[in-house]
Coordinates of C-alpha atoms in Angstrom, one line a residue:
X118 CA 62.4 -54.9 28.2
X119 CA 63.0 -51.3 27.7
X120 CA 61.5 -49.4 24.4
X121 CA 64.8 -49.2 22.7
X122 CA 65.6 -53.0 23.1
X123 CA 62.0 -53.4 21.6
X124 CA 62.5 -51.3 18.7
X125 CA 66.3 -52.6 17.9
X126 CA 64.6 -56.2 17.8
X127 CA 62.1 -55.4 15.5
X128 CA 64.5 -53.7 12.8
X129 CA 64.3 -55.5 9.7
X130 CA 66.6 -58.2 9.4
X131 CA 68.1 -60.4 6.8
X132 CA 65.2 -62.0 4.6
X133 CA 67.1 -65.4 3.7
X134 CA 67.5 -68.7 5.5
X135 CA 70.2 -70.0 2.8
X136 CA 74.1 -69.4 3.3
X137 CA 75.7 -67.1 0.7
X138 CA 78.7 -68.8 -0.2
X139 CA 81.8 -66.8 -1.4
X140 CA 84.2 -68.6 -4.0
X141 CA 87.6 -68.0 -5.5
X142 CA 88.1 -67.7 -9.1
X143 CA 90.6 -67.5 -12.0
X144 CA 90.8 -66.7 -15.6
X145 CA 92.7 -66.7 -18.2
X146 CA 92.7 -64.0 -20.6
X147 CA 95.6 -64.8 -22.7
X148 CA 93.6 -66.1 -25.7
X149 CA 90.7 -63.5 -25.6
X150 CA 89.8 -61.2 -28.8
X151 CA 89.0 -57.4 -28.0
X152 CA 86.4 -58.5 -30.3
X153 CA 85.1 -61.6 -27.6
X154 CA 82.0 -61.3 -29.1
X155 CA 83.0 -62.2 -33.0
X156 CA 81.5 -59.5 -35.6
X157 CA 80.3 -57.6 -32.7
X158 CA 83.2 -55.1 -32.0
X159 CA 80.3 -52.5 -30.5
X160 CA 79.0 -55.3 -28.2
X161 CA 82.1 -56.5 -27.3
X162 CA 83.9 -53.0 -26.0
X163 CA 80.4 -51.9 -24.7
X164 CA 80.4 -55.2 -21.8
X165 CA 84.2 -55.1 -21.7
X166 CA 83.6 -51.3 -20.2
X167 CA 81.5 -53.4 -17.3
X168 CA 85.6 -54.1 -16.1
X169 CA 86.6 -50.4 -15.9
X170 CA 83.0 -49.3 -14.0
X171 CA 82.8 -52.4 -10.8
X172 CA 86.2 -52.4 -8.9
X173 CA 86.3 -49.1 -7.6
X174 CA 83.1 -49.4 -6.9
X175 CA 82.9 -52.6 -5.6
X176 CA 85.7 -52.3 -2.9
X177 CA 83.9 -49.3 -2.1
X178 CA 80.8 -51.3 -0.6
X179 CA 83.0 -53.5 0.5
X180 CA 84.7 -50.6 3.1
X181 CA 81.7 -48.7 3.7
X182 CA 79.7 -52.0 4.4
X183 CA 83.2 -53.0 6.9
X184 CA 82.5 -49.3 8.4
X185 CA 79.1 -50.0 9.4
X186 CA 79.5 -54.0 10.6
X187 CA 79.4 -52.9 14.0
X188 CA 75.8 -51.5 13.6
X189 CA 74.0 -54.7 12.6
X190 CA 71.8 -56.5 15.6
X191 CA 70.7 -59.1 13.2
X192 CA 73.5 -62.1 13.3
X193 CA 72.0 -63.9 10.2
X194 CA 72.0 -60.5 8.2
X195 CA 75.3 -59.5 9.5
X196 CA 76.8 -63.4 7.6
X197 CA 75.0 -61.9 5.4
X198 CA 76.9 -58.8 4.8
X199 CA 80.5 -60.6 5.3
X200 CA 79.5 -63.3 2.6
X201 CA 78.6 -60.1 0.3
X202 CA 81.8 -58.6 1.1
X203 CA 84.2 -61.3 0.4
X204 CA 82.4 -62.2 -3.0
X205 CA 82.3 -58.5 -3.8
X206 CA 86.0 -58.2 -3.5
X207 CA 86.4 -61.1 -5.7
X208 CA 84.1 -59.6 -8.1
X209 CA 86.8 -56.1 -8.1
X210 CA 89.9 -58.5 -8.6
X211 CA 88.5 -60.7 -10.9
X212 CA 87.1 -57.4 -13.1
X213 CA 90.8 -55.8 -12.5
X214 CA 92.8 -59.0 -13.7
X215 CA 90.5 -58.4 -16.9
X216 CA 91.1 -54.5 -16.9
X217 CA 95.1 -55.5 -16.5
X218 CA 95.9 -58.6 -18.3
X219 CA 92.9 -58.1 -21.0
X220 CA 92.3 -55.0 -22.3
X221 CA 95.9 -53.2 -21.3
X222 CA 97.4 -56.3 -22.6
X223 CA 95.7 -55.6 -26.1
X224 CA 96.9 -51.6 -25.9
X225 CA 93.9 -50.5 -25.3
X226 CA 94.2 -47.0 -23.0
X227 CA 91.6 -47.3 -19.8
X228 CA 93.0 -45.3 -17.5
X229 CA 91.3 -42.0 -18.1
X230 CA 88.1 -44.5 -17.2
X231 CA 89.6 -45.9 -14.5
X232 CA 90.3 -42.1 -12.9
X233 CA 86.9 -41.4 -13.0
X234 CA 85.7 -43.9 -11.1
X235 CA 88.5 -43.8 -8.4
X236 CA 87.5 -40.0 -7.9
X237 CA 83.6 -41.0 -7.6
X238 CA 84.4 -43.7 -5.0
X239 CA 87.1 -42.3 -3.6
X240 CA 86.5 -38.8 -3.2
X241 CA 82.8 -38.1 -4.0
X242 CA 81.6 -40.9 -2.3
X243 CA 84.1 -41.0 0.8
X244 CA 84.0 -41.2 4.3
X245 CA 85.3 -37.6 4.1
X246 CA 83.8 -36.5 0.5
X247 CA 86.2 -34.1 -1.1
X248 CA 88.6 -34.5 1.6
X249 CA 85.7 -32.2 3.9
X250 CA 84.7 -33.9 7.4
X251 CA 80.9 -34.8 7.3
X252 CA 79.5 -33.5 11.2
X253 CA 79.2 -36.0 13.5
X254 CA 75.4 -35.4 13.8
X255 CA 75.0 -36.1 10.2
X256 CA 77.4 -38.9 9.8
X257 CA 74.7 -41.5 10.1
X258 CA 73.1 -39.9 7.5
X259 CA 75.9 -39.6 4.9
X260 CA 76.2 -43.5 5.2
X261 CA 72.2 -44.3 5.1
X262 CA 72.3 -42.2 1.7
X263 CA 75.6 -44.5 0.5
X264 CA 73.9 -47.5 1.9
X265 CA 71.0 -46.6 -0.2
X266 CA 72.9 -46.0 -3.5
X267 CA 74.5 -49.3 -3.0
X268 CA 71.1 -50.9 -2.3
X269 CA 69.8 -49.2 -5.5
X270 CA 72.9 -50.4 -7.6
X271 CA 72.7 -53.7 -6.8
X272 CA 69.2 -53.9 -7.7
X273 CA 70.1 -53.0 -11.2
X274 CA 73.2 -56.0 -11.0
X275 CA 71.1 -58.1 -10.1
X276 CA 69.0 -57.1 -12.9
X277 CA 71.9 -57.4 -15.3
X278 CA 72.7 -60.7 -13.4
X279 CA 69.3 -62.3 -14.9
X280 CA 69.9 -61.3 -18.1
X281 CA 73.8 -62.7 -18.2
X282 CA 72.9 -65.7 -16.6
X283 CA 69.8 -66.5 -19.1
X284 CA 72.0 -65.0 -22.0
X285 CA 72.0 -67.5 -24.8
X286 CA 72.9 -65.7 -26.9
X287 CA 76.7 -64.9 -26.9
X288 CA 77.2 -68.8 -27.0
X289 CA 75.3 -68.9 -29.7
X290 CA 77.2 -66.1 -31.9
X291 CA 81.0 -67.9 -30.3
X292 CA 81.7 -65.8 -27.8
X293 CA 84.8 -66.3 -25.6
X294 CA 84.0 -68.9 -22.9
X295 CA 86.5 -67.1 -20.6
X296 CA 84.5 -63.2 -21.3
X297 CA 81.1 -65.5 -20.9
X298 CA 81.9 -67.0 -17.9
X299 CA 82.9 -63.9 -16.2
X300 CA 80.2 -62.3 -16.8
X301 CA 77.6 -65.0 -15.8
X302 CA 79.6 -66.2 -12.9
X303 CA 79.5 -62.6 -11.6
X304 CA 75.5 -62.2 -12.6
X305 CA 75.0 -65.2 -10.8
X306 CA 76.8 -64.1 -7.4
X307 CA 74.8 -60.6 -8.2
X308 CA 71.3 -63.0 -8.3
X309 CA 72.5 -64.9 -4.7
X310 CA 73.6 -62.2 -2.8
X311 CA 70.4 -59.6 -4.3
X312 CA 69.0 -59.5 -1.0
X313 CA 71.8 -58.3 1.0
X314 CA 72.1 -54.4 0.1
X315 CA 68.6 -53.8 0.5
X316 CA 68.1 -55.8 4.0
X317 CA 71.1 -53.5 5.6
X318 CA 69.6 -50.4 4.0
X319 CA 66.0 -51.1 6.2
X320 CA 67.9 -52.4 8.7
X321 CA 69.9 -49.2 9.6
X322 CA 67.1 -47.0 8.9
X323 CA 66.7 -46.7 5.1
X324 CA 63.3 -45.1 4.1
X325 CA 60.6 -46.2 1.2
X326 CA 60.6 -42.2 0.3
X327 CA 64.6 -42.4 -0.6
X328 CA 64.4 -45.3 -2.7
X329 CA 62.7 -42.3 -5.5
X330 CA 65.4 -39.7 -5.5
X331 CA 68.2 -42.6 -5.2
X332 CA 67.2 -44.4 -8.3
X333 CA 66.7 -42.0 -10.1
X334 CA 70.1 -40.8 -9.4
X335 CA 71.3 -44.2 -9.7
X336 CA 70.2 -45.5 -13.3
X337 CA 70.6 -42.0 -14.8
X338 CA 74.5 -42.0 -13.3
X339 CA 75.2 -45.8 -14.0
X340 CA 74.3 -45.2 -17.8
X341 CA 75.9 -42.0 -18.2
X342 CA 79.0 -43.4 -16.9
X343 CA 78.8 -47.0 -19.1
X344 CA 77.9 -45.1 -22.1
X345 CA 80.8 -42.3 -21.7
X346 CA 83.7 -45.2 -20.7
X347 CA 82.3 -47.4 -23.7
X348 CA 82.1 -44.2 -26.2
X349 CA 85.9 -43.8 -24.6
X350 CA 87.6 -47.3 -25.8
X351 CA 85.4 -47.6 -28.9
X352 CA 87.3 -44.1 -30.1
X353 CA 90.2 -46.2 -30.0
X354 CA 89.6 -48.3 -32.6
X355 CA 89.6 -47.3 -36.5
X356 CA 86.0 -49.1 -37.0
X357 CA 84.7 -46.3 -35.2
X358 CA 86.3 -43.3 -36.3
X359 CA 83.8 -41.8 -38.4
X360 CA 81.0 -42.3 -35.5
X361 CA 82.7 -40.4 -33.1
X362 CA 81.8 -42.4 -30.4
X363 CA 80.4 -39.5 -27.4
X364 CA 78.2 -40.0 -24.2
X365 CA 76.4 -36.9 -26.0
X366 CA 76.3 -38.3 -29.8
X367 CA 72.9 -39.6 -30.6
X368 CA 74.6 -42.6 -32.1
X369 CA 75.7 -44.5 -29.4
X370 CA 72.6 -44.2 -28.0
X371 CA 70.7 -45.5 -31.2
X372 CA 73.2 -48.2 -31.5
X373 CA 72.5 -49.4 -28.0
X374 CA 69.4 -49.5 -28.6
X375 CA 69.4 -51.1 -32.3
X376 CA 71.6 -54.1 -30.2
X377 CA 69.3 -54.7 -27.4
X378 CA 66.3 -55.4 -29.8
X379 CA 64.8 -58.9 -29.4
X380 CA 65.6 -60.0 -32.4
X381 CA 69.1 -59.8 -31.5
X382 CA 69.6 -59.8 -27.8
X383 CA 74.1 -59.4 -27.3
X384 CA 73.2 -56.3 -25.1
X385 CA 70.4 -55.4 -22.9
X386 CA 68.3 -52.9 -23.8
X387 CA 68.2 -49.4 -22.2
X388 CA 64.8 -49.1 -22.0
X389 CA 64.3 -52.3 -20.5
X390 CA 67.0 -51.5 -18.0
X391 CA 65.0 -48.8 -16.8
X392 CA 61.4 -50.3 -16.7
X393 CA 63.2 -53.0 -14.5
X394 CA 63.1 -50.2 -12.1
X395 CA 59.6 -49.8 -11.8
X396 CA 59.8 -53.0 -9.6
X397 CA 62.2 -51.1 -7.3
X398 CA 60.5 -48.5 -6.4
X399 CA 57.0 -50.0 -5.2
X400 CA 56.5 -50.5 -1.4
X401 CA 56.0 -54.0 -1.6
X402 CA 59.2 -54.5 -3.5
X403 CA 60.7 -57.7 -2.6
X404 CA 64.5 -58.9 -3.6
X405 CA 63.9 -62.3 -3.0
X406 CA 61.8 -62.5 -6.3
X407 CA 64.3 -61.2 -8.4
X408 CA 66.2 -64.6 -10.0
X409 CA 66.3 -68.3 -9.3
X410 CA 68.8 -68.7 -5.9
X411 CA 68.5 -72.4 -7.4
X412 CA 69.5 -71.5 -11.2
X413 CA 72.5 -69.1 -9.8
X414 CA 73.7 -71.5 -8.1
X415 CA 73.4 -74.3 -10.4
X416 CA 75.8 -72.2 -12.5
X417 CA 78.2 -71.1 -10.4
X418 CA 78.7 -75.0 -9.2
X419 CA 79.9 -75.5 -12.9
X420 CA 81.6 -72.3 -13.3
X421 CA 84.5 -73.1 -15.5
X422 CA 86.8 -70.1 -13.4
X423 CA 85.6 -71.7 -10.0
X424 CA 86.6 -74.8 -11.0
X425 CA 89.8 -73.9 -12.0
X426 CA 90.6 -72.3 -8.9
X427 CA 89.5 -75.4 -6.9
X428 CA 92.4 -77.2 -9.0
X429 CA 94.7 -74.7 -8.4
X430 CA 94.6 -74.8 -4.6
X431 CA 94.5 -78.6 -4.7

C-alpha cells in the first residue's frame, strides 16, 4: 500500500450508520395570517424572514457540495452528502413556495431581501467570487473555507432545529399548523442530517483552527442578516411605524431579546443562540449529540406536509 492510499483511507468519514431519508412535501399557504403567530405580529414577521434567508443559500450547498462529489473516498459519507442534497433542495422550494404564495401573496415587498442574498450566494460566495477566477493552486482552498461556512451554518440549523422541534409553545398560543409544521419539519431534517456538513468539512481537509474565525464569521453574519431582512418587512406594516424597525436601532434588538425570555419562549433567544456555539468550537465537538435522530424522525413520519405529498403522488 503506498503512503497516499494510507492517508486517503484514514480521512475522516461519515460518522452515522442510519440512512438519511429525503422526503417530498407540500403546503398550503392559502389560509395563513401574516400574523401566523396570533398577537405576535413581531414574532411572526421575525420567523417568516427565515423564508427570505435559506433558498439562496441552501441551493448554494447544494451546488458547491455537487462540485466537490467527486472528491469523497468514503461511500457511506458520500449517501451521505446526496441525501443532504436532495432534502436541502426541498428545504429552498418549500421556503420559496412560502416566500411566493405567502408573504407576496399578502403584498408584502421581499425582494430587496431576496437580492441580498442572491448576491452573497451568488457572487460573494461563487465559484468565481465577483465574477474574478480563484487560481487553480488555491481553488481547493476557496471551497474548504465554503465547506467550512456551510459546516458552521448548519451547526447553528441544527441548533434552531432543536428548539423548533421541542417548540411548544406556538401550539400553545394557535399558531398556524401549516407555518408550524414548516418550520419543525425543516428543524427536524436540520437535526437528521447535522452530521453531514461537518464530516465533508474533516473529510476534505477542514482544520480545528478554522472552525474559530468561521463561526465567528458565521453567527455575527447570520444575525446581521435575519435582523436587517426582519427590521425590512416589519417597516411595512403600520404597527411598527413609530419603532423604525433598523438592523442598527437598539430596539429590535431589545425586542428580540424581550421575546426569547423563558417566560415566553415564541423566539429563541440571541444570547442563547450564541452560547450554543460554545459547543462548536471545542475539539472534541461531536454532531452526533446534537438532537434525538429518533425524536426527528418521529416527527417527520407524522409531518402533516409529508403526508400530504404522499397522497398527492398516490
Amino acid at each position: 500500500m503506498s503512503i497516499f492510499s494510507f492517508f486517503k483511507h484514514k480521512l475522516p468519514g461519515s460518522s452515522i450508520h442510519y440512512r438519511i431519508q429525503p422526503r417530498k412535501v407540500k403546503f398550503d399557504w392559502k389560509e395563513t395570517p401574516v400574523d401566523w403567530i396570533p398577537n405576535q405580529p413581531f414574532a411572526s414577521y421575525f420567523i417568516n424572514e427565515i423564508n427570505n434567508i435559506l433558498p439562496a443559500g441552501e441551493f448554494w450547498f447544494c451546488r458547491l457540495y455537487n462540485k466537490v462529489l467527486p472528491q469523497i473516498t468514503d461511500e457511506k459519507l458520500r449517501q451521505d452528502v446526496q441525501a443532504f442534497i436532495r432534502q436541502e433542495a426541498m428545504h429552498a422550494n418549500a421556503h420559496t413556495s412560502a416566500n411566493k404564495e405567502y408573504l407576496s401573496a399578502r403584498n408584502i415587498d421581499i425582494q430587496r431581501n431576496l437580492d441580498i442574498m442572491n448576491f452573497l450566494f451568488s457572487k460573494l460566495l461563487a465559484d468565481k467570487p465577483l465574477d474574478y477566477e480563484v487560481p487553480k493552486a488555491l481553488q481547493h482552498q476557496w471551497d474548504l473555507f465554503r465547506l467550512g461556512v456551510i459546516a458552521t451554518v448548519e451547526h447553528m440549523t441544527c441548533v434552531l432545529g432543536k428548539y423548533a422541534l421541542y417548540n411548544k409553545k406556538w401550539e400553545e398560543l394557535g399558531a398556524d399548523p401549516e407555518m408550524v409544521d414548516l418550520v419543525k419539519w425543516h428543524g427536524a431534517e436540520e437535526i437528521e442530517h447535522r452530521t453531514v456538513a461537518f464530516d465533508l468539512y474533516r473529510h476534505l481537509g477542514g482544520g480545528y483552527i478554522a472552525r474559530y474565525y468561521l463561526s465567528v464569521a458565521v453567527i455575527a453574519g447570520v444575525l446581521g442578516l435575519w435582523v436587517d431582512g426582519a427590521a425590512h418587512i416589519m417597516k411595512q406594516d403600520p404597527r411598527f411605524a413609530d419603532k423604525n424597525p433598523s438592523l442598527w436601532h437598539p430596539w429590535i434588538w431589545l425586542e428580540w431579546l424581550k421575546q426569547g425570555r423563558k417566560d415566553n419562549q415564541v423566539l429563541p433567544s440571541p444570547i442563547w443562540l450564541v452560547a450554543q456555539q460554545i459547543d462548536y468550537l471545542m475539539p472534541w465537538y461531536d454532531p452526533v449529540k446534537e438532537g434525538s435522530t429518533e425524536d426527528a424522525v418521529q416527527y417527520l413520519d407524522q409531518s402533516p406536509a409529508a403526508k400530504r405529498a404522499l397522497l398527492t403522488a398516490a
